[in-house]
Tab-separated table of C-alpha atoms in Angstrom:
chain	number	residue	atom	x	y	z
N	7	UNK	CA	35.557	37.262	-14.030
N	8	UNK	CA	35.163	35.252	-17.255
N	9	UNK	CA	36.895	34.435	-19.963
N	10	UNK	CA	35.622	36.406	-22.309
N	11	UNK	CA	35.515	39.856	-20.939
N	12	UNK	CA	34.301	43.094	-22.929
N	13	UNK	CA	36.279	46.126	-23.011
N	14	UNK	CA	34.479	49.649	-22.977
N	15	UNK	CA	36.208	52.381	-24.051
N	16	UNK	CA	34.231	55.522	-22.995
N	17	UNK	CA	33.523	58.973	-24.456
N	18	UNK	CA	31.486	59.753	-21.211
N	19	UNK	CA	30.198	58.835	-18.487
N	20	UNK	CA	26.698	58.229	-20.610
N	21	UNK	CA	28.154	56.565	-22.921
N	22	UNK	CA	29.843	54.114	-20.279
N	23	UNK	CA	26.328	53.838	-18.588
N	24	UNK	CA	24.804	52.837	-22.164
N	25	UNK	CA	26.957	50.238	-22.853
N	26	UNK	CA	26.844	48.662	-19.550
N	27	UNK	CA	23.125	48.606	-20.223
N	28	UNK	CA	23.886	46.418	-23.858
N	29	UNK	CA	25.553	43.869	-21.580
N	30	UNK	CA	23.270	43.500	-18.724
N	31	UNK	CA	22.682	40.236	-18.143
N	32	UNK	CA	24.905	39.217	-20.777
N	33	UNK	CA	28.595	39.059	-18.327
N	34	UNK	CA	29.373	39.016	-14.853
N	35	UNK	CA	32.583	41.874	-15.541
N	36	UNK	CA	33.893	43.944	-18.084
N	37	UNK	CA	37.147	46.130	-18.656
N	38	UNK	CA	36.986	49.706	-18.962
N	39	UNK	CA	40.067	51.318	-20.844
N	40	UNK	CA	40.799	54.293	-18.925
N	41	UNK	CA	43.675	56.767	-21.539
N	42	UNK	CA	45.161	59.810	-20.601
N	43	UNK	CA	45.434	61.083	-23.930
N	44	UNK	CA	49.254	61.180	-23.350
N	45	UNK	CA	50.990	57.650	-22.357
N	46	UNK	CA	48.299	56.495	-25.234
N	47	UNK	CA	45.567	58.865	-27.315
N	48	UNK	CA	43.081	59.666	-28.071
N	49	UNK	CA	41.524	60.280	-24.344
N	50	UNK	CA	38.632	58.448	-23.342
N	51	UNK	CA	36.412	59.308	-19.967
N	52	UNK	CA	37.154	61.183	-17.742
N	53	UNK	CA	40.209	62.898	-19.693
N	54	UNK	CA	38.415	63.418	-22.681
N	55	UNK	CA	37.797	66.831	-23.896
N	56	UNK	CA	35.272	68.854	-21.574
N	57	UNK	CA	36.462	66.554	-19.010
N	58	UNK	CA	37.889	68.422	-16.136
N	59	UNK	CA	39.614	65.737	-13.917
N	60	UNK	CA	41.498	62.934	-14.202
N	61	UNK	CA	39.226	60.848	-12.312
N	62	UNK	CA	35.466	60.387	-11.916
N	63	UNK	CA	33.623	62.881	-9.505
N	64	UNK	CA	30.954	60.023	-8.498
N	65	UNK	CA	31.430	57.844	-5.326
N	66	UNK	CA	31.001	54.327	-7.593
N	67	UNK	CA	30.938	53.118	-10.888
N	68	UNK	CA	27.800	52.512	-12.140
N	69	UNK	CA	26.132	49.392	-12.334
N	70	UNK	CA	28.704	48.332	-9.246
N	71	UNK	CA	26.313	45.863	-7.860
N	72	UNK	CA	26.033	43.652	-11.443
N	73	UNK	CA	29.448	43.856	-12.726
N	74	UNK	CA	33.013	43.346	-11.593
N	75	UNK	CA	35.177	45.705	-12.760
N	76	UNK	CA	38.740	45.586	-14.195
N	77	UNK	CA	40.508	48.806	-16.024
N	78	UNK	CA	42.973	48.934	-18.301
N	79	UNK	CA	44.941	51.915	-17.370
N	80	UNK	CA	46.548	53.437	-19.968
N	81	UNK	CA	47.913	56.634	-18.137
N	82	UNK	CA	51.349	58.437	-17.785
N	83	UNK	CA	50.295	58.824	-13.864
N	84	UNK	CA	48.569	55.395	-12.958
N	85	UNK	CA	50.628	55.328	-9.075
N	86	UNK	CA	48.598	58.914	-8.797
N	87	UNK	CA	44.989	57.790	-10.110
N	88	UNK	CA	45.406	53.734	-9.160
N	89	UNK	CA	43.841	54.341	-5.694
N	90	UNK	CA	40.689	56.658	-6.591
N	91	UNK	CA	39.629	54.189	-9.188
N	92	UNK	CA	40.053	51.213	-6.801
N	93	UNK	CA	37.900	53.165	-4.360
N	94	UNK	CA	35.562	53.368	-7.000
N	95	UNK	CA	35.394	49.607	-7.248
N	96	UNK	CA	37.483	48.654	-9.291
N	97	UNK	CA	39.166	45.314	-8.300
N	98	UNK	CA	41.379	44.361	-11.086
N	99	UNK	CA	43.924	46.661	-12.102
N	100	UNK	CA	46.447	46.487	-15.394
N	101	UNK	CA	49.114	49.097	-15.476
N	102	UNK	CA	50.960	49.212	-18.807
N	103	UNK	CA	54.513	48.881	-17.176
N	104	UNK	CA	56.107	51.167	-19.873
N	105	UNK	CA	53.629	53.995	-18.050
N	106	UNK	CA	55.941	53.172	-14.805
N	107	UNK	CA	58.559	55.652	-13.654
N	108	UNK	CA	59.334	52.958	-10.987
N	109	UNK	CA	57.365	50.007	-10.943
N	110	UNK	CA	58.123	47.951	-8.059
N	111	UNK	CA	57.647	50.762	-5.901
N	112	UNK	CA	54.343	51.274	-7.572
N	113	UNK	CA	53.271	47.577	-7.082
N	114	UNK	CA	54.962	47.941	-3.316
N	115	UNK	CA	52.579	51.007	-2.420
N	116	UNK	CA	49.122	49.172	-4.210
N	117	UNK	CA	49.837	46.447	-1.731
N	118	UNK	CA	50.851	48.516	1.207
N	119	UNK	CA	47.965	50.642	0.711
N	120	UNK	CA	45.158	47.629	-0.680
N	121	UNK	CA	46.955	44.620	0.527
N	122	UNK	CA	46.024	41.726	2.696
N	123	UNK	CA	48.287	43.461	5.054
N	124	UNK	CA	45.336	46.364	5.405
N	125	UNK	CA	43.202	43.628	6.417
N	126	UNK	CA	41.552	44.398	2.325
N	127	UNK	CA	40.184	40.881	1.243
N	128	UNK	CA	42.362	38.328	0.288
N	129	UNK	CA	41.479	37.676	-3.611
N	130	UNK	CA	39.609	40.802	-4.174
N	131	UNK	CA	41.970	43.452	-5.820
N	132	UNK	CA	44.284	41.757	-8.306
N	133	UNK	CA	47.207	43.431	-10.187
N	134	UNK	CA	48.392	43.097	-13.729
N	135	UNK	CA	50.938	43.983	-16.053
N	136	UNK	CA	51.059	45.121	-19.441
N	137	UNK	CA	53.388	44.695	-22.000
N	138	UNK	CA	53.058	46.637	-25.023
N	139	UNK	CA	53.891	44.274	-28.164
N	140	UNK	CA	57.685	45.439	-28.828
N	141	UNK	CA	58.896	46.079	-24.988
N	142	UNK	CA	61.151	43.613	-23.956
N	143	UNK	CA	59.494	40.664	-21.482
N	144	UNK	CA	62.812	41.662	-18.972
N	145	UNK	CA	61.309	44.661	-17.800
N	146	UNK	CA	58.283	43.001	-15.857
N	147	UNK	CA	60.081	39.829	-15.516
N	148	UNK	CA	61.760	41.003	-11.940
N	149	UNK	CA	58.187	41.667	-10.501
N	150	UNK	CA	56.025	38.959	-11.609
N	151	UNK	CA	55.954	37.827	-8.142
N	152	UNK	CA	54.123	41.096	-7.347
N	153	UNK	CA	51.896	40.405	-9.690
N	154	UNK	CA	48.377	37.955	-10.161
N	155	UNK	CA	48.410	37.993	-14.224
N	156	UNK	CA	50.137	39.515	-17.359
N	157	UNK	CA	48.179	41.694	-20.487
N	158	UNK	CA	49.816	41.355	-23.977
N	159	UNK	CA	49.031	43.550	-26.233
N	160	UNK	CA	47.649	42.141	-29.449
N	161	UNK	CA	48.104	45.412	-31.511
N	162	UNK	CA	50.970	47.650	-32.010
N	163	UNK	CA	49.357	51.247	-31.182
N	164	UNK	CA	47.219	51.376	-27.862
N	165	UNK	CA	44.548	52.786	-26.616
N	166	UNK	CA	42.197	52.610	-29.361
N	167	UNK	CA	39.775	50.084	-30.745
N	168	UNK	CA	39.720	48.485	-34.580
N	169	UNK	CA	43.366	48.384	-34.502
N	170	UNK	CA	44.617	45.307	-36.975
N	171	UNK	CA	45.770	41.812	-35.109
N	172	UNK	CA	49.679	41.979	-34.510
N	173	UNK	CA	51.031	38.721	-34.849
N	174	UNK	CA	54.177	38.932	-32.920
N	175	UNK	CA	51.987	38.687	-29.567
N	176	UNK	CA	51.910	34.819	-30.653
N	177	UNK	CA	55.543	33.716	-30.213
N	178	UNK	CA	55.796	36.127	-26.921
N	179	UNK	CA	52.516	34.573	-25.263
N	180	UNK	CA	54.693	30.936	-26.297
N	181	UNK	CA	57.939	31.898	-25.136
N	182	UNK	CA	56.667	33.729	-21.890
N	183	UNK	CA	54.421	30.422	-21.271
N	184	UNK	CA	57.444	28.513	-21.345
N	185	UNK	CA	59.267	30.208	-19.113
N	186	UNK	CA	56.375	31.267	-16.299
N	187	UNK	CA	53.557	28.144	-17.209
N	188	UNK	CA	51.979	28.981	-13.881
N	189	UNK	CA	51.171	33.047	-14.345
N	190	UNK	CA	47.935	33.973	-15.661
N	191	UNK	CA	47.498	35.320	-19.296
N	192	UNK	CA	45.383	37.783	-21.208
N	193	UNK	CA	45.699	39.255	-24.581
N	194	UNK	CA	44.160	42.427	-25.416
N	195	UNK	CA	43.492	44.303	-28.749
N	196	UNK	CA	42.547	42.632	-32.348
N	197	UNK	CA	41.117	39.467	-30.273
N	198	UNK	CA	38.540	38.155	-32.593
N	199	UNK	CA	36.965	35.133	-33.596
N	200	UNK	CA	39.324	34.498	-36.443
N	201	UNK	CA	42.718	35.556	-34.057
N	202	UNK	CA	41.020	33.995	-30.809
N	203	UNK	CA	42.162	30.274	-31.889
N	204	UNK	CA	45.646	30.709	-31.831
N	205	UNK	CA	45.652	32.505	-28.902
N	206	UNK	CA	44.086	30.127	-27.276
N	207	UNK	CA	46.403	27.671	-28.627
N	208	UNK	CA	49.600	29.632	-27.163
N	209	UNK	CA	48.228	29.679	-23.858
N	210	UNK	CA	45.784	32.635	-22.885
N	211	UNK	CA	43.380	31.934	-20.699
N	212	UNK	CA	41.453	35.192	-21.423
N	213	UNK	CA	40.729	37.647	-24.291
N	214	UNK	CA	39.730	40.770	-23.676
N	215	UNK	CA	37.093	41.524	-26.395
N	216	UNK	CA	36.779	45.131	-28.395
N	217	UNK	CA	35.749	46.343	-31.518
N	218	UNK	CA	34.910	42.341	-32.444
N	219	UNK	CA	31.846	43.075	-29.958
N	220	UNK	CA	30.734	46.443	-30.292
N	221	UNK	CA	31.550	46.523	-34.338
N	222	UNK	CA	27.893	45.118	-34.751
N	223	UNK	CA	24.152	45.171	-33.464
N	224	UNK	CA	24.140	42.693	-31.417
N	225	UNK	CA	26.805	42.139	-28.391
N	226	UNK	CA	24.759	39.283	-27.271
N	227	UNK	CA	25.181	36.812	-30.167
N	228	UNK	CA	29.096	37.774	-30.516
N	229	UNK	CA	28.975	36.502	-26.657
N	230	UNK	CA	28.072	33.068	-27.415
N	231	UNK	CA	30.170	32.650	-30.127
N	232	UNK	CA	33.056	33.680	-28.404
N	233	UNK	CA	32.322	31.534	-24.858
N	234	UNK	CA	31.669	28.623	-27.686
N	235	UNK	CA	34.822	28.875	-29.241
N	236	UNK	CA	36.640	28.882	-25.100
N	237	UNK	CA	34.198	25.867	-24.675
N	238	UNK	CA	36.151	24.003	-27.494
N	239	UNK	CA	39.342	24.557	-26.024
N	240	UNK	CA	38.232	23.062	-23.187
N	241	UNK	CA	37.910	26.655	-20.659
N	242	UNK	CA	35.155	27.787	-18.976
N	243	UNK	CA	34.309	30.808	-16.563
């Protein structure tokens, strides 16, 4: 997965298809934001209106072969939909851990069920947690060793694109660096190519990419600028 990773967030399952298309060749993965409508709004695919499940009919994703595939799952019921989607192929999971009615026994039954202990690949499905920009760092803090990587939120509403850069997620991607330098970081929502700097300079080692991307005509060019700018700060794919 690279640094700079693209999030998608769906109408349909057409509309998923066509953007997938825009960044063939372009990435190795992208992040689909998957929301209920409920824990966040408004829904995206599949609970959007006329959708009539709360998880996609098909056997796979599409485009499985030619991109990895991470969702942001932004549901009131992720321990309920966690598994289908996984089936699907996803292999990189963030659950918003506000969503959780009891986390650690969520985290317990993803391994159970998709853990090395199941004989599933070592490596292959990795679980994060997300921390909306206000919640307090001590409610994930007790299972950090049950997770591979933590999402901060970069705005303060969720679950939809264009939101305006929150700086607050700047002194909480410090002060959690300083107290866990080894775990993993991503920052998600108002990452652009003016905010992406000081992220960087906290301590993320990957930006999940919206509205910056898909806001103009040409995905491929915002790309490269971005993977320049993590080439300055010395961090590559």
């Amino acid at each position: 997965m690279g640094i700079i990773v693209p999030a998608l967030l769906p109408k349909s399952r057409v509309d998923l298809e066509n953007k997938l298309a825009r960044l063939s060749g372009l990435v190795t993965g992208v992040q689909i934001d998957i929301v209920d409508g409920r824990f966040a709004a408004p829904a995206t695919w599949p609970y959007a209106p006329g959708s009539h499940s709360d998880v996609p009919h098909e056997d796979t994703l599409p485009h499985l072969g030619e991109f990895r595939f991470e969702l942001d799952l932004m549901v009131e019921n992720a321990g309920a939909v966690a598994g289908s989607w996984i089936d699907q192929g996803v292999t990189r999971l963030t659950i918003h851990a506000e969503s959780a009615h009891d986390l650690p026994k969520l985290l317990k039954d993803l391994e159970r069920t998709y853990g090395y202990d199941k004989g599933f690949a070592p490596g292959l499905l990795s679980i994060g947690l997300s921390l909306g920009i206000a919640t307090d760092l001590a409610l994930i803090e007790p299972y950090l060793g049950m997770a591979d990587y933590v999402q901060f939120m970069g705005i303060a509403s969720i679950g939809k694109q264009g939101e305006p850069f929150d700086p607050r997620v700047l002194q909480r991607v410090k002060a959690f660096r300083k107290r866990h330098p080894d775990m993993p970081m991503q920052v998600d929502g108002g990452v652009s190519l003016h905010t992406a700097p000081a992220l960087l300079d906290a301590g993320v080692s990957r930006l999940i990419v919206g509205s910056a991307l898909w806001k103009g005509n040409d995905p491929k060019a915002e790309i490269e600028k971005f993977n320049e700018l993590a080439q300055e700060y010395g961090i590559y794919e």
